[in-house]
mmCIF file of C-alpha atoms in Angstrom:
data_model
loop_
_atom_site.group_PDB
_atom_site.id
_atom_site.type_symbol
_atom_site.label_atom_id
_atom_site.label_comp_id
_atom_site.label_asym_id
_atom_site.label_seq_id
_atom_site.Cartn_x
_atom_site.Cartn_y
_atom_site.Cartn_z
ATOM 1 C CA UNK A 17 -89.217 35.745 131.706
ATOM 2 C CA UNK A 18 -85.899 36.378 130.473
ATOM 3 C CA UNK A 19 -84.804 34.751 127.693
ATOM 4 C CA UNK A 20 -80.899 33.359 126.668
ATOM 5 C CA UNK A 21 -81.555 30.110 125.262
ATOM 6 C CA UNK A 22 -80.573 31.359 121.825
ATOM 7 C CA UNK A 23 -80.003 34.160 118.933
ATOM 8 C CA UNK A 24 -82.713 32.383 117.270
ATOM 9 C CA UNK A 25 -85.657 33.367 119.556
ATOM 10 C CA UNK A 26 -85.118 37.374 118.131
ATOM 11 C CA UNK A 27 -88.342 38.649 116.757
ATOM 12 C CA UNK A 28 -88.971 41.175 114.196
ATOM 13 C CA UNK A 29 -88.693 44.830 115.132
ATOM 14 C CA UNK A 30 -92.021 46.950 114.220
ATOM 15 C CA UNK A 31 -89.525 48.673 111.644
ATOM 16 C CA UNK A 32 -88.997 45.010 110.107
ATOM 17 C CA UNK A 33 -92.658 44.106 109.521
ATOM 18 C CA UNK A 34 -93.879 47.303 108.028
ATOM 19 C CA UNK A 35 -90.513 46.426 105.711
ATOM 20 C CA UNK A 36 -92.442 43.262 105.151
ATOM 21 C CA UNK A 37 -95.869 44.461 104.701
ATOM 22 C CA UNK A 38 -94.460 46.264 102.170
ATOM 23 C CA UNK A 39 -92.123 43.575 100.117
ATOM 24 C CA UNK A 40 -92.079 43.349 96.051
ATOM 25 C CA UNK A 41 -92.685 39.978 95.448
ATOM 26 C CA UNK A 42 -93.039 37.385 92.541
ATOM 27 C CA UNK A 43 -92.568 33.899 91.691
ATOM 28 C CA UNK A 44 -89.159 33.300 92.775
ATOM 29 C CA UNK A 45 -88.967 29.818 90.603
ATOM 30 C CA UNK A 46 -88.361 31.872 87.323
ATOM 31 C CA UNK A 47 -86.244 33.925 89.312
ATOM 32 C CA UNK A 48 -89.041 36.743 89.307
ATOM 33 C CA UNK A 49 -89.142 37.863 92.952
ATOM 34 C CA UNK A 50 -87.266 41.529 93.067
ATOM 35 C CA UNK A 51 -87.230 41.353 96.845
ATOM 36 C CA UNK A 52 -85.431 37.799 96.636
ATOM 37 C CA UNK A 53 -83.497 39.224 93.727
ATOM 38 C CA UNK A 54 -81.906 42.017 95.364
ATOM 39 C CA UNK A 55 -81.057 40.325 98.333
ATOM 40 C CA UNK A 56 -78.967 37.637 96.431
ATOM 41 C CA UNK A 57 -77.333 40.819 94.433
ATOM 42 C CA UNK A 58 -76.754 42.593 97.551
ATOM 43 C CA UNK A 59 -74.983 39.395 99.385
ATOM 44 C CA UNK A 60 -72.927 39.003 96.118
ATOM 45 C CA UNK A 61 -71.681 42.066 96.254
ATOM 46 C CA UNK A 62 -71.265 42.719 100.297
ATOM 47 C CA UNK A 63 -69.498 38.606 100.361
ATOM 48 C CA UNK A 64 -67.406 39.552 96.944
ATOM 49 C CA UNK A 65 -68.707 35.675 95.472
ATOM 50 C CA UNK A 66 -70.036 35.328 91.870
ATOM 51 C CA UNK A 67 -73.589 34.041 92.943
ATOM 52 C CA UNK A 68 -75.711 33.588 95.894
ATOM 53 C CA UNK A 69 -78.492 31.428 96.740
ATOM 54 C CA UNK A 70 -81.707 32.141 99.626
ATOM 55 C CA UNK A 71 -82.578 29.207 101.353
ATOM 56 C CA UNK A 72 -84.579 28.313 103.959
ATOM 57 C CA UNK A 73 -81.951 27.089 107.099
ATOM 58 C CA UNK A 74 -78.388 27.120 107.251
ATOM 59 C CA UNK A 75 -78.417 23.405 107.673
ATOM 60 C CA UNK A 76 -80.219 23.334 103.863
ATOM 61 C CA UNK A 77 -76.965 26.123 102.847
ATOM 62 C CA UNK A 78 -74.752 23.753 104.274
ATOM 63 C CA UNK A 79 -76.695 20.544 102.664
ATOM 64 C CA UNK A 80 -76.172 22.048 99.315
ATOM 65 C CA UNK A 81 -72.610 22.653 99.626
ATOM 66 C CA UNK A 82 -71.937 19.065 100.146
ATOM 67 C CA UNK A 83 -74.139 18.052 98.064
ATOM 68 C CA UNK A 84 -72.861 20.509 94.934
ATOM 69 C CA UNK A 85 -69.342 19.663 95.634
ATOM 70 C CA UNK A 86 -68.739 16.287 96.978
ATOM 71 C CA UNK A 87 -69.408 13.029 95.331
ATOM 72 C CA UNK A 88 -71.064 10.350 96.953
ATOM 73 C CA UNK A 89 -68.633 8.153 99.297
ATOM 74 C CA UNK A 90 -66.530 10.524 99.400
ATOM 75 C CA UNK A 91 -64.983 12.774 102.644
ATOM 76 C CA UNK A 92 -65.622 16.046 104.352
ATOM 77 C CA UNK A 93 -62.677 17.094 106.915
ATOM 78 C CA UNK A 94 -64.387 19.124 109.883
ATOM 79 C CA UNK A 95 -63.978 19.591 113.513
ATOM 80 C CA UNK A 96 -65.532 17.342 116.063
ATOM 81 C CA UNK A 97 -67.832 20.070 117.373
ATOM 82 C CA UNK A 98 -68.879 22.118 114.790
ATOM 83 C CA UNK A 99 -72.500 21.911 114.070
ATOM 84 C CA UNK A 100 -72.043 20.130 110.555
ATOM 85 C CA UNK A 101 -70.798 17.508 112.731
ATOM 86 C CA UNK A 102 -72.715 17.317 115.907
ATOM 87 C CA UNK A 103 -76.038 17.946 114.887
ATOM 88 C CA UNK A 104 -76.312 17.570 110.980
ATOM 89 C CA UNK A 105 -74.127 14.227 110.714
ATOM 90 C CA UNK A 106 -77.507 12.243 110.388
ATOM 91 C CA UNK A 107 -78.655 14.477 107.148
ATOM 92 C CA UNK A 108 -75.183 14.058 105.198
ATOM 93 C CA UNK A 109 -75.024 10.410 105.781
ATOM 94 C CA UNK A 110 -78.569 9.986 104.504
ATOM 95 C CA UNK A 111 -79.065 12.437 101.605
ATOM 96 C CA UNK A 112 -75.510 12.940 100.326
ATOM 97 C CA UNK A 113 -74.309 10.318 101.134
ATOM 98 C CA UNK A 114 -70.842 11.372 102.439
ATOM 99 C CA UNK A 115 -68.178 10.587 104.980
ATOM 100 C CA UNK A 116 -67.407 13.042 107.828
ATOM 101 C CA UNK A 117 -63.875 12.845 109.632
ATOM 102 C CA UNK A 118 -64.592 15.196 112.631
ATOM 103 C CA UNK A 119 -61.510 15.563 113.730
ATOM 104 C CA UNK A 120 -60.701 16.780 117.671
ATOM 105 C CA UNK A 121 -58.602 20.023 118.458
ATOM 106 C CA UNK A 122 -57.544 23.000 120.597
ATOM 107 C CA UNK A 123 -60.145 24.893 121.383
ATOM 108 C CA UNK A 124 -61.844 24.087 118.366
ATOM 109 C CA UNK A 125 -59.666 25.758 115.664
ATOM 110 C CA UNK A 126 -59.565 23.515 112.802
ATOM 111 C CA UNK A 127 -55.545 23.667 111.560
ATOM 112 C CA UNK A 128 -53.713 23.044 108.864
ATOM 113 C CA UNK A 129 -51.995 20.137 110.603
ATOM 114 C CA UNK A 130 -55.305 18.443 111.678
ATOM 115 C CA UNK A 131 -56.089 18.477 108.109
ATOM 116 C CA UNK A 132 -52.959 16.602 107.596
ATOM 117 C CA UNK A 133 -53.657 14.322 110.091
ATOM 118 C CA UNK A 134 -56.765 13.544 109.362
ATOM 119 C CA UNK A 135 -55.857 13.104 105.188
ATOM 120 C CA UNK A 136 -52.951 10.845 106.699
ATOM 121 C CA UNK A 137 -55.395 8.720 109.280
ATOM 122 C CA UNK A 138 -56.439 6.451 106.546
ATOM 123 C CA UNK A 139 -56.175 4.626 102.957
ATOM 124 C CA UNK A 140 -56.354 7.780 100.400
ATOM 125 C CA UNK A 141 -55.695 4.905 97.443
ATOM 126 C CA UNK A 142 -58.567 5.412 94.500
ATOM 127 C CA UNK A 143 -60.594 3.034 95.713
ATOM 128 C CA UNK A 144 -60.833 4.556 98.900
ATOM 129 C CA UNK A 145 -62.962 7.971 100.087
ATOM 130 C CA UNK A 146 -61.187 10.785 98.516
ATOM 131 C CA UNK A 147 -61.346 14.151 100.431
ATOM 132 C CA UNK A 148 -63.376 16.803 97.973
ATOM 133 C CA UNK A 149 -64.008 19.655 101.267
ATOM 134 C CA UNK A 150 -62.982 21.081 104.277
ATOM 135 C CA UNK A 151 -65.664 22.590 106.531
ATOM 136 C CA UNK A 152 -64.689 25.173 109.248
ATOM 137 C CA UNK A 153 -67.497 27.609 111.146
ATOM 138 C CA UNK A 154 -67.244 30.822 112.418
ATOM 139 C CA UNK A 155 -68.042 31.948 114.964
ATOM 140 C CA UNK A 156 -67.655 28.407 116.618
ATOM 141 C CA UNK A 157 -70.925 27.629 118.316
ATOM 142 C CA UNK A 158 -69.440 25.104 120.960
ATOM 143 C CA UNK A 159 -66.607 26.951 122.341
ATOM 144 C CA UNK A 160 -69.219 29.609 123.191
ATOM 145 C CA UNK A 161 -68.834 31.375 120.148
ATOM 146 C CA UNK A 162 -64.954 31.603 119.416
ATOM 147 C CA UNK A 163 -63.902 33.252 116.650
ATOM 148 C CA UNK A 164 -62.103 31.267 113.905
ATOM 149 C CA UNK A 165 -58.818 33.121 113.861
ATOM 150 C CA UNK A 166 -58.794 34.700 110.460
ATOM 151 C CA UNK A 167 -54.677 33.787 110.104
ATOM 152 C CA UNK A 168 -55.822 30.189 110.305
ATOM 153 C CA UNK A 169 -58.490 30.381 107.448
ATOM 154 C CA UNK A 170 -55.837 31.879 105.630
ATOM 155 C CA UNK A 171 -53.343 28.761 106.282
ATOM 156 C CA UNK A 172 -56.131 26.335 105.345
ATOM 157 C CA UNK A 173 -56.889 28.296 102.087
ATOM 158 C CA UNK A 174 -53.162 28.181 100.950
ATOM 159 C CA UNK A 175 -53.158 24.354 101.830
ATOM 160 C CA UNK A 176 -56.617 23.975 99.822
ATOM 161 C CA UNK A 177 -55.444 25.486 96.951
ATOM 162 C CA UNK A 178 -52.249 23.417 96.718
ATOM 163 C CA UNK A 179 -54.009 20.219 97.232
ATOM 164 C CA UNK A 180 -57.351 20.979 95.248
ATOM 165 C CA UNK A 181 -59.469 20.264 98.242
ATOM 166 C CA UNK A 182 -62.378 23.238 98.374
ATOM 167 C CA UNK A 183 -63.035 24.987 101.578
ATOM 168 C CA UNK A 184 -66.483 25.760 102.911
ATOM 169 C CA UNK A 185 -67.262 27.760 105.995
ATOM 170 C CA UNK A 186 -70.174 27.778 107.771
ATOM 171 C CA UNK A 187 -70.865 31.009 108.766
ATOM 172 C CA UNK A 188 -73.893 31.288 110.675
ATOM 173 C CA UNK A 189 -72.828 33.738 113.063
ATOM 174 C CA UNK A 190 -70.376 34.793 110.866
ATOM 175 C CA UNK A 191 -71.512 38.517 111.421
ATOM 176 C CA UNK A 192 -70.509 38.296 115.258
ATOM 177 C CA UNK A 193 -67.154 37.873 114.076
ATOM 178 C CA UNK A 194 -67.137 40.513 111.404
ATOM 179 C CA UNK A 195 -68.500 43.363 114.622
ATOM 180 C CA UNK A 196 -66.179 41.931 116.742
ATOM 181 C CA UNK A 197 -62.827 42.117 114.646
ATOM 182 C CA UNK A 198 -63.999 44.166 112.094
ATOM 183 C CA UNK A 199 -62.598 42.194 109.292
ATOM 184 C CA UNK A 200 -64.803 42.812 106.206
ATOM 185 C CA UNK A 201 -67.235 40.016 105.518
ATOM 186 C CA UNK A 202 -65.125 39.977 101.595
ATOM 187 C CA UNK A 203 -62.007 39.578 103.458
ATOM 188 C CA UNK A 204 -63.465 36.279 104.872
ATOM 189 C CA UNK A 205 -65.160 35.288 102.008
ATOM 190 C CA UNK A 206 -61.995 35.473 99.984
ATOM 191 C CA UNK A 207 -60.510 32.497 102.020
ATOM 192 C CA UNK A 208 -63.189 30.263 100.873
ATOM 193 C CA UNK A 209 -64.854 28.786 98.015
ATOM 194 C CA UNK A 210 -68.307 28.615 99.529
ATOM 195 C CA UNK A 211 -69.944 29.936 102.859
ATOM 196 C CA UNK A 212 -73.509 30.397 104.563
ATOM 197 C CA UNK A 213 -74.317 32.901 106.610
ATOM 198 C CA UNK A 214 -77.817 32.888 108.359
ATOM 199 C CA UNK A 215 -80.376 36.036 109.253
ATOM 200 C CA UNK A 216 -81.894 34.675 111.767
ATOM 201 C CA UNK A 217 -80.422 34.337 114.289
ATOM 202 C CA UNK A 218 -78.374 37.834 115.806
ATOM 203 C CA UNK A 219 -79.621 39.722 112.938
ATOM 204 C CA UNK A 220 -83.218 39.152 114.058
ATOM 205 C CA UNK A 221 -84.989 38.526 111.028
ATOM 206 C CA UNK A 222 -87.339 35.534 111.092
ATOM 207 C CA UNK A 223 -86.548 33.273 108.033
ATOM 208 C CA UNK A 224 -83.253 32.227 106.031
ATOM 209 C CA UNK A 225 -80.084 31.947 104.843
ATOM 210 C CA UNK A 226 -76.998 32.994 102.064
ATOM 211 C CA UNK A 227 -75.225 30.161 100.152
ATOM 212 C CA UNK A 228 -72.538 32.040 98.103
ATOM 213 C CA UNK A 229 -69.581 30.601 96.123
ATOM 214 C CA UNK A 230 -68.855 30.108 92.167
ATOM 215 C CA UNK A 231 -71.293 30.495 89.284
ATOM 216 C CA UNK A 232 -71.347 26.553 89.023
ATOM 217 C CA UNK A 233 -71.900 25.596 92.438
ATOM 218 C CA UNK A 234 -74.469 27.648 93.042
ATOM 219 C CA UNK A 235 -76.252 26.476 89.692
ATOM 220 C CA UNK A 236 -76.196 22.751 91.176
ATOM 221 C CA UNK A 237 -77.357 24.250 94.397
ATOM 222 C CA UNK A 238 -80.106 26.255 93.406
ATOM 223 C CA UNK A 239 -81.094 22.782 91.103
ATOM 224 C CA UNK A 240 -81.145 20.829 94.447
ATOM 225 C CA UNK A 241 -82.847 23.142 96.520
ATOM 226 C CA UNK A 242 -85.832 22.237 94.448
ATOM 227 C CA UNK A 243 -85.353 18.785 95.306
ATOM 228 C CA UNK A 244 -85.778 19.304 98.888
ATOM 229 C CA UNK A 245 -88.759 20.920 98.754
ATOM 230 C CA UNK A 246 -87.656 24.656 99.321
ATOM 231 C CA UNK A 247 -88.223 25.677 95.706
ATOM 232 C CA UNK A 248 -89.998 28.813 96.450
ATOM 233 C CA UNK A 249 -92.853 31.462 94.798
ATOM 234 C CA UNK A 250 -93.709 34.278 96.805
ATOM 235 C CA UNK A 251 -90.867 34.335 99.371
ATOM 236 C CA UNK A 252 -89.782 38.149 99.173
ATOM 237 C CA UNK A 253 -91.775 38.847 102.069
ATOM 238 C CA UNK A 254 -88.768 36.757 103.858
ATOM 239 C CA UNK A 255 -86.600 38.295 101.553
ATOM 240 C CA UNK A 256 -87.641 41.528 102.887
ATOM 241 C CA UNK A 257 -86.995 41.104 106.155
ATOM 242 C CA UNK A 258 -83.402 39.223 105.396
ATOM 243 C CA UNK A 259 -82.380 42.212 103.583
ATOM 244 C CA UNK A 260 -83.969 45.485 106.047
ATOM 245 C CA UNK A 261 -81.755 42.475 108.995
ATOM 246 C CA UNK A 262 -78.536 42.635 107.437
ATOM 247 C CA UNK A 263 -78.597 46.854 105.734
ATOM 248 C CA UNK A 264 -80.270 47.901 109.807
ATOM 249 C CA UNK A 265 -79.465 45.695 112.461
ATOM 250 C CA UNK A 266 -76.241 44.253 111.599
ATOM 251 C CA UNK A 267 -73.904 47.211 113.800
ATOM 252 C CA UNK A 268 -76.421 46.476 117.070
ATOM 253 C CA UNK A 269 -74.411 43.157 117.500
ATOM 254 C CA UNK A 270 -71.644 44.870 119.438
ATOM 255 C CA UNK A 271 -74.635 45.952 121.855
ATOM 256 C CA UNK A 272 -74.729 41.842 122.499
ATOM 257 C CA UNK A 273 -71.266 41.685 122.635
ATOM 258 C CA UNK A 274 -71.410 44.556 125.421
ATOM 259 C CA UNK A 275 -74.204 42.356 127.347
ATOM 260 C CA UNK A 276 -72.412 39.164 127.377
ATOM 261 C CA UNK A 277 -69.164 40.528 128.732
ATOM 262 C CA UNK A 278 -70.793 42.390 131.743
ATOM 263 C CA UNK A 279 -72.690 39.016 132.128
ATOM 264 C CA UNK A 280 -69.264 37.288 132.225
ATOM 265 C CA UNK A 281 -67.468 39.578 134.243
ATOM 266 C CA UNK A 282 -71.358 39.180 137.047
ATOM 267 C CA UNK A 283 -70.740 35.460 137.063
ATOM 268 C CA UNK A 284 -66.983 35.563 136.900
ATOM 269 C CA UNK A 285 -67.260 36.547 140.467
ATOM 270 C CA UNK A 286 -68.411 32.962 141.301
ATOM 271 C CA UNK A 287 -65.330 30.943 142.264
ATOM 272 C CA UNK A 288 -67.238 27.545 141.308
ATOM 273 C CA UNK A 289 -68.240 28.670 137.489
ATOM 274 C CA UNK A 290 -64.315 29.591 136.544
ATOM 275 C CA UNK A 291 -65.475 32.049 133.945
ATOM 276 C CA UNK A 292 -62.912 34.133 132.194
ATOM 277 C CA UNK A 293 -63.800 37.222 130.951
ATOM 278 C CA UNK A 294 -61.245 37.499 128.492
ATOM 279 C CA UNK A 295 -62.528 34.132 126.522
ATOM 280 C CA UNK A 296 -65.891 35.687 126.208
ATOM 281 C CA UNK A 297 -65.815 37.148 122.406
ATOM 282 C CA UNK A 298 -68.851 37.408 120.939
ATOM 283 C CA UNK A 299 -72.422 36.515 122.365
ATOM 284 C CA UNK A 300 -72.077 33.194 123.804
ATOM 285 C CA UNK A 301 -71.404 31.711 127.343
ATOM 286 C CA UNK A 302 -71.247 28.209 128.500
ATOM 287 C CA UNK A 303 -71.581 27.000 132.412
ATOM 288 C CA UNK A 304 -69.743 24.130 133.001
ATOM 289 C CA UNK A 305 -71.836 22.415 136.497
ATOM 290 C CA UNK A 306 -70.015 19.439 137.030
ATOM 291 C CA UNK A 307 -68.550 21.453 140.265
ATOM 292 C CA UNK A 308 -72.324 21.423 141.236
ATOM 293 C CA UNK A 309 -73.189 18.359 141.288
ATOM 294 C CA UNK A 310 -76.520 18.460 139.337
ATOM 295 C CA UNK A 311 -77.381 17.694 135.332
ATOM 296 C CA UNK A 312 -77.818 20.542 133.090
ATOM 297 C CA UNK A 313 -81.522 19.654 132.792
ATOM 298 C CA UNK A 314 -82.197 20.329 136.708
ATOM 299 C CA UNK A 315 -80.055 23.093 136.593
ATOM 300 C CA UNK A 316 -82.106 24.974 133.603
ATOM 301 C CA UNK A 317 -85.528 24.099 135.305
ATOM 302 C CA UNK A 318 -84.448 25.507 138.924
ATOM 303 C CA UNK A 319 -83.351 28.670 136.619
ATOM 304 C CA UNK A 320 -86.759 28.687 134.760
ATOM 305 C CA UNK A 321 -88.342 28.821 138.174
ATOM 306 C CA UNK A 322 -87.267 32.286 139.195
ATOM 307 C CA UNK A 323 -87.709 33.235 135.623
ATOM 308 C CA UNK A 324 -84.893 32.901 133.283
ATOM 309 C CA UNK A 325 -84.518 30.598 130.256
ATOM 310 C CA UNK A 326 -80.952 28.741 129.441
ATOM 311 C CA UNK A 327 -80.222 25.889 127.505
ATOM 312 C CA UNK A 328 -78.952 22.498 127.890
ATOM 313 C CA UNK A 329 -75.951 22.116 125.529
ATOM 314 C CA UNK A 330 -74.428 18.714 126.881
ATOM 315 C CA UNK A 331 -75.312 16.711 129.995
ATOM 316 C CA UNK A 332 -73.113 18.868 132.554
ATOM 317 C CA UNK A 333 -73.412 22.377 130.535
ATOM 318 C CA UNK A 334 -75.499 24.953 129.862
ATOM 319 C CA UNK A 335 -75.482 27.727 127.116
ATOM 320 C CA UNK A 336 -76.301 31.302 127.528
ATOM 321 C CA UNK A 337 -76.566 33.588 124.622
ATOM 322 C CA UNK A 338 -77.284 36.901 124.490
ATOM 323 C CA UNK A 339 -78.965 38.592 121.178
ATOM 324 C CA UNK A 340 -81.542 41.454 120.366
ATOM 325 C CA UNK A 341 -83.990 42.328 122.774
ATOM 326 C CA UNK A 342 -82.220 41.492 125.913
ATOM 327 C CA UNK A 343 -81.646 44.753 128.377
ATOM 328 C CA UNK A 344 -78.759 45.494 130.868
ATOM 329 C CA UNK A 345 -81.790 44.895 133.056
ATOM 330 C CA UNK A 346 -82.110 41.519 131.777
ATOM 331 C CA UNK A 347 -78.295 40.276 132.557
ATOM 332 C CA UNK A 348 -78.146 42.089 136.364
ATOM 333 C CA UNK A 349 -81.725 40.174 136.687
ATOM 334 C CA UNK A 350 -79.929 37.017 135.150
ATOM 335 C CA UNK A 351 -76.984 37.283 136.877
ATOM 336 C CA UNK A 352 -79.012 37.458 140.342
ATOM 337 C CA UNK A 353 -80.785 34.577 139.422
ATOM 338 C CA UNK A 354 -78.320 32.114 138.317
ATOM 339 C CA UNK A 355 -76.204 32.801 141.464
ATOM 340 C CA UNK A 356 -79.084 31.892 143.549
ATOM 341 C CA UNK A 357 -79.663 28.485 141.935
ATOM 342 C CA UNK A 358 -75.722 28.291 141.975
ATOM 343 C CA UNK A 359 -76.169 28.903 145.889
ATOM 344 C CA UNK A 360 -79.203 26.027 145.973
ATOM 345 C CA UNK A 361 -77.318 23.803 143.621
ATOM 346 C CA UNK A 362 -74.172 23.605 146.526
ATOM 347 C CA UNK A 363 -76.592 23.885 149.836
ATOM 348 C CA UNK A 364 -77.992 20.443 147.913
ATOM 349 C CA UNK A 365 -74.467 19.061 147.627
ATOM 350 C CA UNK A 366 -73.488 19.421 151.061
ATOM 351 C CA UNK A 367 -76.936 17.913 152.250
ATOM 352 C CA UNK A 368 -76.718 14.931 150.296
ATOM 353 C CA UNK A 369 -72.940 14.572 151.166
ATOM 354 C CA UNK A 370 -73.859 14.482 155.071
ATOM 355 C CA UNK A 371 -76.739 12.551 154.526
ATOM 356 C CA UNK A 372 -74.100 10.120 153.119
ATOM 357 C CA UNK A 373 -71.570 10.725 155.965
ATOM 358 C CA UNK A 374 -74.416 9.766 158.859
ATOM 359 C CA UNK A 375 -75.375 6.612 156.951
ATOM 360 C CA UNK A 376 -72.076 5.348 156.659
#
């Protein structure tokens, strides 16, 4: 079975768990875990931030950031589609208590004038939700993993700083953009007050996460991270394998990039997809099937038949990513595959549109 649901499904290399077998490890509460320890030291130094914080998810990273920064009532600017939004909306509403204006633009770059536009959309009087953060993510997840142009971070800092608003980015796959423009994960950092960046997902380590931003946010952070439950003791085994992830595996991403673009350029050869190669940057591609006449949830089970695992990312479109462990054999295999449910897909469509045409 060949899987491209998601970066998430990497496992551990055999070089990873006998990195793991092997981890230092204390009681991380009094801050006595040298495996934890030096991963935090390492990130501080690699993202150029004052302190950093191991959690468990990149949703809890991105909890505490809010959470640390923003007072309750009050606003978070985003964009519609980033993953703070679509799938961690529920979890600010109820635990910090926020307001989230996801705001809709091209091709998912979050500009300085949608900030505007969105600070300008309604009452800013005192009485009224003040805006405390702006939340951008790179790479961007649901434009099949965009980069966030690194000019535009730069805009939104400048317009941050001038109107005391902090900036947070969520930076999950934030080392798919670093391989792929080679921009120097301090270089990004530098553009924002606070970021996350998670290990496992491309990196291929099993567990965690990197909050990073000033001395006094992370204090607050590490504070509430106790009081959801992910106060740890003996988590430099995790540590361990964060740390061998991001010092090992971190230059194999461009291998992924490789894959997905010879992917691209297999399927781009199907007039009814309309892929373009050239939009393809990182590790991600999405299917659009409304041309074939089926949900995304038949299409992914008529794939899963001939052996090949996608995901459903919306009703009419399915997600492909490709991350460590997938083969050149795996995308000519994958590519085969999906054209022949492509080919079922519109030999159904013209069935059911002459079955239509007699009954009439």
């Amino acid at each position: 079975m060949i899987d491209l649901r998601s970066d998430t499904f990497t496992l551990p290399s055999p070089e990873m768990r006998l990195h793991i077998a092997s981890a230092e490890v204390g009681d991380d509460y009094y801050r006595e875990d040298k495996s934890v320890n030096r991963l935090q030291d390492y990130c501080k130094e690699l993202f150029g931030k004052e302190d950093a914080l191991f959690t468990t998810t990149g949703m809890l990273a991105n909890q505490l950031t809010i959470i640390s920064q923003v007072a309750r009532g009050n606003e978070v600017i985003t964009e519609y589609g980033y993953h703070i939004n679509l799938f961690e909306s529920a979890q600010h509403a109820a635990f910090c208590h926020v307001v989230l204006n996801g705001r809709q633009t091209v091709h998912g770059v979050l500009r300085v004038a949608d900030v505007i536009s969105a600070l300008e959309s309604k009452p800013r009087e005192s009485v009224y939700a003040q805006v405390q953060l702006i939340s951008i993510e790179n790479t961007i997840n649901s434009r099949q993993g965009k980069v966030f142009p690194f000019e535009e971070i730069r805009n939104l800092r400048r317009f941050t700083q001038r109107c005391d608003i902090r900036l947070h980015m969520d930076g999950a796959r934030l080392f798919n953009a670093h391989v792929v423009t080679g921009t120097p994960l301090a270089t990004y950092a530098k553009e924002v007050d606070t970021l996350s960046v998670c290990f496992s997902k491309a990196l291929g380590a099993p567990f965690g996460s990197m909050l990073l931003g000033p001395a006094e946010v992370i204090k607050r952070a590490r504070r509430l991270r106790v009081w959801y439950g992910s106060g740890f003791h003996q988590i430099g085994v995790c540590a361990e394998a964060a740390y061998f992830a991001l010092t090992r595996q971190l230059g194999r991403l461009a291998e992924d990039h490789r894959l997905t673009k010879l992917l691209s350029e297999r399927l781009a050869r199907l007039p009814e997809l309309q892929i373009d190669p050239d939009r393809i940057e990182t590790n991600m591609i999405f299917l659009d099937l409304s041309c074939l006449g089926v949900s995304a949830e038949t299409f992914l089970n008529k794939c899963r038949q001939q052996g090949l695992l996608i995901l459903s990312f919306l009703p009419n479109t399915v997600r492909l990513v490709i991350s460590r462990g997938v083969t050149e054999e795996d995308i000519n295999k994958a590519a085969d595959i999906l054209a022949s449910v492509i080919s079922d897909c519109l030999k159904d469509k013209d069935l059911h549109r002459q079955s239509l045409y007699k009954a009439s």
